[in-house]
Amino acid sequence: MSKTVVSRPRVYTRIRPLNDYERRHNSENVYRVSHGTDDTLEFNRNNETQTTKFDHVFGPETKQQRVFDVIGAEVLSTIFSGYNATVFAYGQTGSGKTHTMEGARTQDGLGLIPRVINGIFQRCNDRKMVEDASIE
């Protein structure tokens, strides 16, 4: 086994870009990543700014690869340390859960699930010393 990883639940948030309808109606994002940080979400309401901390905040311009680099790498490390790992996506309909988790059927557009699965098989292939493994 690789280096042991013991972790606590992590909380990430991803801000989706405005959709076509929102852009046509000149809507603005009320959420944004706090300038100079990647763990603080700013929410502007009634000319007042509120902030909330997360383990990581992904802005609307964030690519799928970056989401995998932050979340997927830790999931793989946890799995190959002999522990279970879960990624739970929660949000309103249309908020981008499927896009983040499944993505598009292009190499750049792959979401977290196919990238983690590819990572599992790649690591198993790279580790000839793996004698027994099961996937349920």
Short mmCIF file of N, CA, C and O in Angstrom, two decimals:
data_model
loop_
_atom_site.label_atom_id
_atom_site.label_comp_id
_atom_site.label_asym_id
_atom_site.label_seq_id
_atom_site.Cartn_x
_atom_site.Cartn_y
_atom_site.Cartn_z
N MET A 1 0.83 -1.19 0.00
CA MET A 1 0.00 0.00 0.00
C MET A 1 0.87 1.24 0.00
O MET A 1 1.99 1.23 0.45
N SER A 2 0.28 2.33 -0.48
CA SER A 2 1.00 3.60 -0.49
C SER A 2 0.87 4.28 0.87
O SER A 2 0.29 3.73 1.80
N LYS A 3 1.39 5.47 0.94
CA LYS A 3 1.34 6.25 2.17
C LYS A 3 -0.09 6.37 2.70
O LYS A 3 -1.01 6.66 1.94
N THR A 4 -0.30 6.14 3.96
CA THR A 4 -1.62 6.17 4.56
C THR A 4 -2.17 7.59 4.57
O THR A 4 -1.48 8.54 4.91
N VAL A 5 -3.42 7.69 4.20
CA VAL A 5 -4.11 8.97 4.17
C VAL A 5 -5.33 8.87 5.07
O VAL A 5 -6.16 8.00 4.88
N VAL A 6 -5.39 9.69 6.07
CA VAL A 6 -6.57 9.77 6.92
C VAL A 6 -7.09 11.18 6.74
O VAL A 6 -6.37 12.16 6.98
N SER A 7 -8.33 11.28 6.30
CA SER A 7 -8.82 12.63 6.02
C SER A 7 -10.20 12.84 6.60
O SER A 7 -10.90 11.91 6.96
N ARG A 8 -10.55 14.06 6.68
CA ARG A 8 -11.88 14.47 7.12
C ARG A 8 -12.70 14.75 5.86
O ARG A 8 -12.15 14.87 4.78
N PRO A 9 -14.00 14.85 5.99
CA PRO A 9 -14.79 15.24 4.82
C PRO A 9 -14.35 16.61 4.31
O PRO A 9 -14.02 17.50 5.09
N ARG A 10 -14.30 16.74 3.02
CA ARG A 10 -13.93 18.00 2.39
C ARG A 10 -15.18 18.60 1.74
O ARG A 10 -16.06 17.87 1.29
N VAL A 11 -15.24 19.91 1.68
CA VAL A 11 -16.37 20.59 1.05
C VAL A 11 -15.83 21.54 -0.02
O VAL A 11 -15.05 22.44 0.28
N TYR A 12 -16.25 21.27 -1.25
CA TYR A 12 -15.85 22.08 -2.40
C TYR A 12 -17.10 22.69 -3.00
O TYR A 12 -18.18 22.14 -2.90
N THR A 13 -16.94 23.81 -3.67
CA THR A 13 -18.05 24.39 -4.40
C THR A 13 -17.55 24.85 -5.76
O THR A 13 -16.39 25.22 -5.90
N ARG A 14 -18.44 24.75 -6.73
CA ARG A 14 -18.10 25.17 -8.09
C ARG A 14 -19.18 26.12 -8.58
O ARG A 14 -20.36 25.80 -8.53
N ILE A 15 -18.77 27.27 -9.06
CA ILE A 15 -19.71 28.26 -9.58
C ILE A 15 -19.82 28.03 -11.08
O ILE A 15 -18.82 28.07 -11.80
N ARG A 16 -21.01 27.75 -11.55
CA ARG A 16 -21.17 27.52 -12.98
C ARG A 16 -21.23 28.86 -13.71
O ARG A 16 -21.62 29.89 -13.15
N PRO A 17 -20.85 28.85 -14.99
CA PRO A 17 -20.98 30.08 -15.77
C PRO A 17 -22.45 30.42 -16.00
O PRO A 17 -23.32 29.56 -15.88
N LEU A 18 -22.71 31.64 -16.35
CA LEU A 18 -24.08 32.02 -16.70
C LEU A 18 -24.51 31.25 -17.94
O LEU A 18 -23.71 31.03 -18.85
N ASN A 19 -25.78 30.85 -17.99
CA ASN A 19 -26.27 30.14 -19.17
C ASN A 19 -26.74 31.17 -20.21
O ASN A 19 -26.72 32.39 -19.98
N ASP A 20 -27.17 30.68 -21.37
CA ASP A 20 -27.57 31.58 -22.47
C ASP A 20 -28.70 32.52 -22.06
O ASP A 20 -28.66 33.71 -22.36
N TYR A 21 -29.69 31.98 -21.39
CA TYR A 21 -30.82 32.80 -20.93
C TYR A 21 -30.34 33.92 -20.02
O TYR A 21 -30.74 35.08 -20.17
N GLU A 22 -29.49 33.58 -19.08
CA GLU A 22 -28.99 34.58 -18.12
C GLU A 22 -28.17 35.66 -18.82
O GLU A 22 -28.27 36.84 -18.51
N ARG A 23 -27.36 35.24 -19.81
CA ARG A 23 -26.55 36.22 -20.55
C ARG A 23 -27.45 37.13 -21.40
O ARG A 23 -27.21 38.34 -21.47
N ARG A 24 -28.46 36.56 -22.05
CA ARG A 24 -29.38 37.37 -22.87
C ARG A 24 -30.10 38.41 -22.04
O ARG A 24 -30.44 39.49 -22.53
N HIS A 25 -30.35 38.11 -20.78
CA HIS A 25 -31.07 39.04 -19.90
C HIS A 25 -30.13 39.85 -19.01
O HIS A 25 -30.55 40.41 -18.00
N ASN A 26 -28.86 39.89 -19.40
CA ASN A 26 -27.84 40.68 -18.69
C ASN A 26 -27.77 40.39 -17.21
O ASN A 26 -27.58 41.28 -16.39
N SER A 27 -27.94 39.12 -16.86
CA SER A 27 -27.82 38.72 -15.45
C SER A 27 -26.36 38.79 -15.03
O SER A 27 -25.45 38.75 -15.86
N GLU A 28 -26.15 38.88 -13.76
CA GLU A 28 -24.79 38.88 -13.21
C GLU A 28 -24.67 37.78 -12.17
O GLU A 28 -25.64 37.47 -11.48
N ASN A 29 -23.48 37.21 -12.06
CA ASN A 29 -23.23 36.24 -11.01
C ASN A 29 -23.18 36.97 -9.67
O ASN A 29 -22.47 37.97 -9.53
N VAL A 30 -23.94 36.49 -8.70
CA VAL A 30 -23.88 37.10 -7.37
C VAL A 30 -22.81 36.43 -6.51
O VAL A 30 -22.47 36.93 -5.45
N TYR A 31 -22.29 35.29 -7.00
CA TYR A 31 -21.23 34.58 -6.30
C TYR A 31 -19.92 34.77 -7.05
O TYR A 31 -19.91 34.84 -8.27
N ARG A 32 -18.83 34.82 -6.33
CA ARG A 32 -17.53 34.84 -6.98
C ARG A 32 -16.47 34.35 -5.99
O ARG A 32 -16.67 34.38 -4.78
N VAL A 33 -15.36 33.89 -6.57
CA VAL A 33 -14.24 33.47 -5.75
C VAL A 33 -13.57 34.74 -5.23
O VAL A 33 -13.31 35.67 -5.99
N SER A 34 -13.30 34.77 -3.94
CA SER A 34 -12.65 35.94 -3.35
C SER A 34 -11.29 36.16 -3.99
O SER A 34 -10.52 35.21 -4.18
N HIS A 35 -10.99 37.38 -4.35
CA HIS A 35 -9.74 37.72 -5.03
C HIS A 35 -8.53 37.31 -4.18
O HIS A 35 -8.46 37.59 -3.00
N GLY A 36 -7.59 36.61 -4.82
CA GLY A 36 -6.35 36.25 -4.14
C GLY A 36 -6.43 35.00 -3.29
O GLY A 36 -5.50 34.68 -2.57
N THR A 37 -7.55 34.27 -3.35
CA THR A 37 -7.69 33.06 -2.55
C THR A 37 -8.46 32.02 -3.36
O THR A 37 -9.12 32.36 -4.34
N ASP A 38 -8.35 30.78 -2.99
CA ASP A 38 -9.13 29.75 -3.68
C ASP A 38 -10.04 28.99 -2.72
O ASP A 38 -10.55 27.93 -3.04
N ASP A 39 -10.24 29.54 -1.52
CA ASP A 39 -11.09 28.85 -0.54
C ASP A 39 -12.22 29.71 0.01
O ASP A 39 -12.92 29.30 0.92
N THR A 40 -12.42 30.90 -0.56
CA THR A 40 -13.44 31.80 -0.03
C THR A 40 -14.42 32.19 -1.13
O THR A 40 -14.02 32.62 -2.21
N LEU A 41 -15.70 32.02 -0.86
CA LEU A 41 -16.76 32.39 -1.77
C LEU A 41 -17.38 33.69 -1.28
O LEU A 41 -17.69 33.82 -0.10
N GLU A 42 -17.51 34.64 -2.19
CA GLU A 42 -18.16 35.91 -1.85
C GLU A 42 -19.55 35.92 -2.46
O GLU A 42 -19.76 35.51 -3.59
N PHE A 43 -20.51 36.41 -1.69
CA PHE A 43 -21.90 36.50 -2.11
C PHE A 43 -22.32 37.95 -1.92
O PHE A 43 -22.26 38.48 -0.81
N ASN A 44 -22.70 38.59 -3.02
CA ASN A 44 -23.13 39.99 -2.95
C ASN A 44 -24.65 40.07 -2.99
O ASN A 44 -25.28 39.59 -3.93
N ARG A 45 -25.20 40.70 -1.96
CA ARG A 45 -26.65 40.83 -1.86
C ARG A 45 -26.98 42.17 -1.22
O ARG A 45 -26.44 42.49 -0.15
N ASN A 46 -27.83 42.94 -1.87
CA ASN A 46 -28.24 44.24 -1.36
C ASN A 46 -27.03 45.12 -1.03
O ASN A 46 -26.96 45.74 0.04
N ASN A 47 -26.06 45.15 -1.94
CA ASN A 47 -24.82 45.93 -1.77
C ASN A 47 -24.04 45.55 -0.54
O ASN A 47 -23.28 46.35 0.01
N GLU A 48 -24.23 44.34 -0.06
CA GLU A 48 -23.49 43.84 1.08
C GLU A 48 -22.80 42.54 0.68
O GLU A 48 -23.39 41.68 0.05
N THR A 49 -21.53 42.41 1.05
CA THR A 49 -20.76 41.22 0.70
C THR A 49 -20.64 40.31 1.90
O THR A 49 -20.23 40.75 2.98
N GLN A 50 -21.00 39.06 1.70
CA GLN A 50 -20.83 38.04 2.73
C GLN A 50 -19.82 37.03 2.20
O GLN A 50 -19.76 36.78 1.00
N THR A 51 -19.04 36.45 3.07
CA THR A 51 -18.05 35.45 2.65
C THR A 51 -18.26 34.15 3.40
O THR A 51 -18.73 34.13 4.54
N THR A 52 -17.93 33.07 2.73
CA THR A 52 -18.01 31.73 3.30
C THR A 52 -16.77 30.96 2.88
O THR A 52 -16.34 31.06 1.73
N LYS A 53 -16.20 30.20 3.80
CA LYS A 53 -15.00 29.41 3.51
C LYS A 53 -15.36 27.98 3.14
O LYS A 53 -16.28 27.40 3.70
N PHE A 54 -14.61 27.44 2.19
CA PHE A 54 -14.71 26.04 1.76
C PHE A 54 -13.29 25.50 1.69
O PHE A 54 -12.32 26.24 1.81
N ASP A 55 -13.16 24.20 1.43
CA ASP A 55 -11.82 23.66 1.20
C ASP A 55 -11.26 24.18 -0.12
O ASP A 55 -10.06 24.38 -0.25
N HIS A 56 -12.14 24.39 -1.10
CA HIS A 56 -11.73 24.98 -2.37
C HIS A 56 -12.97 25.51 -3.07
O HIS A 56 -14.02 24.89 -3.01
N VAL A 57 -12.82 26.64 -3.74
CA VAL A 57 -13.89 27.22 -4.54
C VAL A 57 -13.41 27.26 -5.99
O VAL A 57 -12.34 27.79 -6.28
N PHE A 58 -14.20 26.66 -6.89
CA PHE A 58 -13.89 26.67 -8.31
C PHE A 58 -14.75 27.71 -8.99
O PHE A 58 -15.98 27.66 -8.89
N GLY A 59 -14.13 28.65 -9.66
CA GLY A 59 -14.86 29.70 -10.36
C GLY A 59 -15.48 29.19 -11.66
O GLY A 59 -15.23 28.06 -12.09
N PRO A 60 -16.28 30.03 -12.32
CA PRO A 60 -16.97 29.61 -13.54
C PRO A 60 -16.03 29.28 -14.70
O PRO A 60 -16.40 28.56 -15.61
N GLU A 61 -14.81 29.75 -14.66
CA GLU A 61 -13.85 29.50 -15.74
C GLU A 61 -13.03 28.24 -15.50
O GLU A 61 -12.22 27.85 -16.34
N THR A 62 -13.24 27.56 -14.39
CA THR A 62 -12.44 26.39 -14.02
C THR A 62 -12.66 25.24 -14.99
O THR A 62 -13.79 24.88 -15.31
N LYS A 63 -11.56 24.67 -15.47
CA LYS A 63 -11.60 23.52 -16.38
C LYS A 63 -11.76 22.23 -15.60
O LYS A 63 -11.39 22.13 -14.42
N GLN A 64 -12.27 21.20 -16.27
CA GLN A 64 -12.48 19.89 -15.66
C GLN A 64 -11.17 19.32 -15.10
O GLN A 64 -11.16 18.69 -14.05
N GLN A 65 -10.07 19.51 -15.81
CA GLN A 65 -8.78 18.98 -15.36
C GLN A 65 -8.41 19.55 -14.00
O GLN A 65 -7.89 18.85 -13.15
N ARG A 66 -8.68 20.82 -13.78
CA ARG A 66 -8.36 21.46 -12.49
C ARG A 66 -9.19 20.85 -11.36
O ARG A 66 -8.68 20.62 -10.27
N VAL A 67 -10.46 20.59 -11.63
CA VAL A 67 -11.32 19.96 -10.61
C VAL A 67 -10.74 18.59 -10.26
O VAL A 67 -10.64 18.23 -9.08
N PHE A 68 -10.34 17.83 -11.27
CA PHE A 68 -9.73 16.53 -11.01
C PHE A 68 -8.42 16.68 -10.24
O PHE A 68 -8.16 15.91 -9.31
N ASP A 69 -7.59 17.63 -10.62
CA ASP A 69 -6.30 17.81 -9.94
C ASP A 69 -6.47 18.07 -8.45
O ASP A 69 -5.68 17.61 -7.63
N VAL A 70 -7.52 18.79 -8.09
CA VAL A 70 -7.75 19.12 -6.67
C VAL A 70 -8.49 18.00 -5.95
O VAL A 70 -8.07 17.56 -4.88
N ILE A 71 -9.58 17.52 -6.54
CA ILE A 71 -10.42 16.53 -5.85
C ILE A 71 -10.01 15.10 -6.19
O ILE A 71 -9.83 14.26 -5.31
N GLY A 72 -9.88 14.81 -7.46
CA GLY A 72 -9.61 13.45 -7.91
C GLY A 72 -8.29 12.88 -7.40
O GLY A 72 -8.21 11.70 -7.06
N ALA A 73 -7.27 13.71 -7.34
CA ALA A 73 -5.97 13.24 -6.86
C ALA A 73 -6.06 12.75 -5.42
O ALA A 73 -5.49 11.71 -5.06
N GLU A 74 -6.81 13.47 -4.60
CA GLU A 74 -6.98 13.04 -3.20
C GLU A 74 -7.83 11.77 -3.11
O GLU A 74 -7.55 10.89 -2.30
N VAL A 75 -8.84 11.66 -3.96
CA VAL A 75 -9.67 10.45 -3.98
C VAL A 75 -8.80 9.24 -4.33
O VAL A 75 -8.86 8.21 -3.66
N LEU A 76 -7.98 9.37 -5.37
CA LEU A 76 -7.10 8.26 -5.76
C LEU A 76 -6.11 7.91 -4.66
O LEU A 76 -5.87 6.74 -4.38
N SER A 77 -5.54 8.91 -4.03
CA SER A 77 -4.60 8.67 -2.95
C SER A 77 -5.27 7.92 -1.80
O SER A 77 -4.69 6.98 -1.24
N THR A 78 -6.49 8.31 -1.48
CA THR A 78 -7.24 7.65 -0.41
C THR A 78 -7.55 6.20 -0.77
O THR A 78 -7.34 5.28 0.03
N ILE A 79 -8.01 5.99 -1.99
CA ILE A 79 -8.35 4.63 -2.44
C ILE A 79 -7.12 3.73 -2.39
O ILE A 79 -7.18 2.61 -1.89
N PHE A 80 -6.00 4.22 -2.91
CA PHE A 80 -4.81 3.39 -2.97
C PHE A 80 -4.06 3.31 -1.63
O PHE A 80 -3.04 2.66 -1.54
N SER A 81 -4.61 3.96 -0.62
CA SER A 81 -4.11 3.77 0.74
C SER A 81 -4.96 2.74 1.47
O SER A 81 -4.76 2.50 2.66
N GLY A 82 -5.95 2.20 0.77
CA GLY A 82 -6.77 1.14 1.36
C GLY A 82 -8.05 1.63 2.00
O GLY A 82 -8.71 0.86 2.70
N TYR A 83 -8.41 2.87 1.78
CA TYR A 83 -9.63 3.42 2.37
C TYR A 83 -10.70 3.62 1.32
O TYR A 83 -10.40 3.72 0.12
N ASN A 84 -11.95 3.72 1.75
CA ASN A 84 -13.04 4.05 0.85
C ASN A 84 -13.02 5.55 0.59
O ASN A 84 -12.58 6.34 1.44
N ALA A 85 -13.54 5.94 -0.57
CA ALA A 85 -13.65 7.36 -0.90
C ALA A 85 -15.00 7.60 -1.56
O ALA A 85 -15.47 6.76 -2.33
N THR A 86 -15.60 8.71 -1.25
CA THR A 86 -16.90 9.07 -1.82
C THR A 86 -16.86 10.52 -2.26
O THR A 86 -16.32 11.38 -1.56
N VAL A 87 -17.44 10.78 -3.41
CA VAL A 87 -17.66 12.15 -3.86
C VAL A 87 -19.16 12.31 -3.98
O VAL A 87 -19.83 11.56 -4.69
N PHE A 88 -19.70 13.27 -3.25
CA PHE A 88 -21.14 13.49 -3.20
C PHE A 88 -21.42 14.86 -3.80
O PHE A 88 -20.89 15.87 -3.33
N ALA A 89 -22.21 14.90 -4.88
CA ALA A 89 -22.55 16.16 -5.53
C ALA A 89 -23.97 16.56 -5.12
O ALA A 89 -24.90 15.77 -5.22
N TYR A 90 -24.11 17.78 -4.67
CA TYR A 90 -25.39 18.26 -4.18
C TYR A 90 -25.63 19.65 -4.75
O TYR A 90 -24.72 20.47 -4.80
N GLY A 91 -26.83 19.92 -5.18
CA GLY A 91 -27.15 21.25 -5.67
C GLY A 91 -28.48 21.29 -6.39
O GLY A 91 -29.08 20.26 -6.69
N GLN A 92 -28.90 22.48 -6.68
CA GLN A 92 -30.15 22.73 -7.37
C GLN A 92 -30.10 22.19 -8.79
O GLN A 92 -29.04 22.10 -9.40
N THR A 93 -31.25 21.84 -9.34
CA THR A 93 -31.33 21.41 -10.74
C THR A 93 -30.73 22.49 -11.62
O THR A 93 -31.03 23.68 -11.46
N GLY A 94 -29.86 22.08 -12.54
CA GLY A 94 -29.24 23.03 -13.45
C GLY A 94 -28.01 23.72 -12.91
O GLY A 94 -27.46 24.63 -13.53
N SER A 95 -27.53 23.28 -11.74
CA SER A 95 -26.39 23.97 -11.12
C SER A 95 -25.04 23.45 -11.58
O SER A 95 -24.01 24.01 -11.22
N GLY A 96 -25.02 22.35 -12.35
CA GLY A 96 -23.75 21.87 -12.91
C GLY A 96 -23.21 20.58 -12.31
O GLY A 96 -22.07 20.21 -12.56
N LYS A 97 -24.02 19.86 -11.55
CA LYS A 97 -23.56 18.62 -10.92
C LYS A 97 -23.16 17.58 -11.97
O LYS A 97 -22.08 17.00 -11.90
N THR A 98 -24.02 17.36 -12.95
CA THR A 98 -23.73 16.36 -13.99
C THR A 98 -22.53 16.78 -14.81
O THR A 98 -21.67 15.95 -15.13
N HIS A 99 -22.42 18.04 -15.12
CA HIS A 99 -21.26 18.53 -15.87
C HIS A 99 -19.97 18.27 -15.10
O HIS A 99 -18.98 17.80 -15.66
N THR A 100 -19.98 18.54 -13.81
CA THR A 100 -18.78 18.33 -13.00
C THR A 100 -18.46 16.85 -12.84
O THR A 100 -17.32 16.44 -12.96
N MET A 101 -19.47 16.04 -12.58
CA MET A 101 -19.24 14.63 -12.29
C MET A 101 -19.04 13.79 -13.55
O MET A 101 -18.16 12.92 -13.57
N GLU A 102 -19.81 14.01 -14.59
CA GLU A 102 -19.71 13.20 -15.80
C GLU A 102 -18.98 13.93 -16.93
O GLU A 102 -18.18 13.35 -17.63
N GLY A 103 -19.31 15.19 -17.12
CA GLY A 103 -18.66 15.99 -18.15
C GLY A 103 -19.15 15.68 -19.54
O GLY A 103 -20.20 15.08 -19.75
N ALA A 104 -18.34 16.09 -20.52
CA ALA A 104 -18.64 15.87 -21.93
C ALA A 104 -17.82 14.69 -22.43
O ALA A 104 -16.88 14.25 -21.77
N ARG A 105 -18.15 14.21 -23.59
CA ARG A 105 -17.44 13.04 -24.14
C ARG A 105 -16.26 13.45 -25.01
O ARG A 105 -16.06 12.93 -26.10
N THR A 106 -15.50 14.38 -24.51
CA THR A 106 -14.24 14.77 -25.15
C THR A 106 -13.16 14.65 -24.08
O THR A 106 -13.46 14.67 -22.88
N GLN A 107 -11.93 14.53 -24.50
CA GLN A 107 -10.85 14.35 -23.52
C GLN A 107 -10.78 15.52 -22.54
O GLN A 107 -10.66 15.33 -21.34
N ASP A 108 -10.88 16.74 -23.04
CA ASP A 108 -10.83 17.91 -22.16
C ASP A 108 -12.09 18.06 -21.32
O ASP A 108 -12.06 18.65 -20.24
N GLY A 109 -13.21 17.53 -21.83
CA GLY A 109 -14.47 17.71 -21.15
C GLY A 109 -14.85 16.64 -20.15
O GLY A 109 -15.87 16.75 -19.48
N LEU A 110 -14.02 15.58 -20.04
CA LEU A 110 -14.35 14.51 -19.11
C LEU A 110 -14.51 15.05 -17.70
O LEU A 110 -13.73 15.88 -17.25
N GLY A 111 -15.52 14.54 -17.01
CA GLY A 111 -15.78 14.96 -15.64
C GLY A 111 -14.98 14.15 -14.63
O GLY A 111 -14.10 13.36 -14.98
N LEU A 112 -15.30 14.34 -13.39
CA LEU A 112 -14.57 13.73 -12.29
C LEU A 112 -14.67 12.20 -12.30
O LEU A 112 -13.66 11.51 -12.10
N ILE A 113 -15.85 11.64 -12.55
CA ILE A 113 -16.03 10.19 -12.52
C ILE A 113 -15.15 9.48 -13.55
O ILE A 113 -14.36 8.60 -13.18
N PRO A 114 -15.23 9.82 -14.83
CA PRO A 114 -14.37 9.11 -15.78
C PRO A 114 -12.88 9.34 -15.53
O PRO A 114 -12.06 8.44 -15.75
N ARG A 115 -12.51 10.49 -15.05
CA ARG A 115 -11.09 10.75 -14.77
C ARG A 115 -10.60 9.90 -13.59
O ARG A 115 -9.48 9.38 -13.61
N VAL A 116 -11.43 9.76 -12.56
CA VAL A 116 -11.03 8.92 -11.41
C VAL A 116 -10.97 7.45 -11.85
O VAL A 116 -10.02 6.74 -11.49
N ILE A 117 -11.94 7.00 -12.62
CA ILE A 117 -11.91 5.62 -13.10
C ILE A 117 -10.66 5.37 -13.94
O ILE A 117 -9.96 4.37 -13.76
N ASN A 118 -10.37 6.29 -14.86
CA ASN A 118 -9.13 6.17 -15.65
C ASN A 118 -7.91 6.13 -14.73
O ASN A 118 -6.97 5.35 -14.96
N GLY A 119 -7.92 6.96 -13.70
CA GLY A 119 -6.80 6.99 -12.75
C GLY A 119 -6.64 5.68 -11.99
O GLY A 119 -5.51 5.22 -11.75
N ILE A 120 -7.74 5.06 -11.63
CA ILE A 120 -7.69 3.77 -10.93
C ILE A 120 -7.03 2.73 -11.82
O ILE A 120 -6.09 2.03 -11.41
N PHE A 121 -7.50 2.62 -13.06
CA PHE A 121 -6.94 1.63 -13.96
C PHE A 121 -5.49 1.94 -14.32
O PHE A 121 -4.66 1.02 -14.43
N GLN A 122 -5.16 3.21 -14.46
CA GLN A 122 -3.78 3.59 -14.76
C GLN A 122 -2.85 3.21 -13.60
O GLN A 122 -1.78 2.66 -13.81
N ARG A 123 -3.28 3.50 -12.39
CA ARG A 123 -2.45 3.14 -11.23
C ARG A 123 -2.31 1.63 -11.08
O ARG A 123 -1.24 1.14 -10.73
N CYS A 124 -3.40 0.90 -11.31
CA CYS A 124 -3.31 -0.57 -11.24
C CYS A 124 -2.34 -1.08 -12.30
O CYS A 124 -1.55 -1.99 -12.05
N ASN A 125 -2.40 -0.51 -13.48
CA ASN A 125 -1.52 -0.91 -14.57
C ASN A 125 -0.06 -0.57 -14.24
O ASN A 125 0.85 -1.33 -14.57
N ASP A 126 0.15 0.57 -13.59
CA ASP A 126 1.51 1.00 -13.24
C ASP A 126 2.09 0.21 -12.08
O ASP A 126 3.30 0.16 -11.91
N ARG A 127 1.26 -0.39 -11.27
CA ARG A 127 1.70 -1.13 -10.07
C ARG A 127 1.62 -2.63 -10.34
O ARG A 127 0.64 -3.27 -10.03
N LYS A 128 2.65 -3.16 -10.87
CA LYS A 128 2.66 -4.59 -11.18
C LYS A 128 2.61 -5.44 -9.91
O LYS A 128 2.31 -6.60 -9.95
N MET A 129 2.88 -4.81 -8.75
CA MET A 129 2.89 -5.55 -7.50
C MET A 129 1.49 -5.80 -6.95
O MET A 129 1.31 -6.50 -5.97
N VAL A 130 0.45 -5.21 -7.56
CA VAL A 130 -0.91 -5.43 -7.10
C VAL A 130 -1.26 -6.89 -7.36
O VAL A 130 -1.23 -7.36 -8.48
N GLU A 131 -1.56 -7.62 -6.29
CA GLU A 131 -1.87 -9.04 -6.40
C GLU A 131 -3.36 -9.32 -6.36
O GLU A 131 -3.83 -10.28 -6.94
N ASP A 132 -4.11 -8.49 -5.62
CA ASP A 132 -5.52 -8.74 -5.46
C ASP A 132 -6.25 -7.43 -5.36
O ASP A 132 -5.83 -6.54 -4.59
N ALA A 133 -7.31 -7.28 -6.12
CA ALA A 133 -8.11 -6.06 -6.06
C ALA A 133 -9.53 -6.41 -6.44
O ALA A 133 -9.76 -7.33 -7.21
N SER A 134 -10.46 -5.69 -5.89
CA SER A 134 -11.86 -5.89 -6.28
C SER A 134 -12.54 -4.54 -6.37
O SER A 134 -12.21 -3.60 -5.65
N ILE A 135 -13.47 -4.46 -7.29
CA ILE A 135 -14.27 -3.24 -7.47
C ILE A 135 -15.71 -3.64 -7.32
O ILE A 135 -16.19 -4.57 -7.99
N GLU A 136 -16.41 -3.01 -6.38
CA GLU A 136 -17.82 -3.34 -6.12
C GLU A 136 -18.71 -2.24 -6.62
O GLU A 136 -18.37 -1.11 -6.60
#
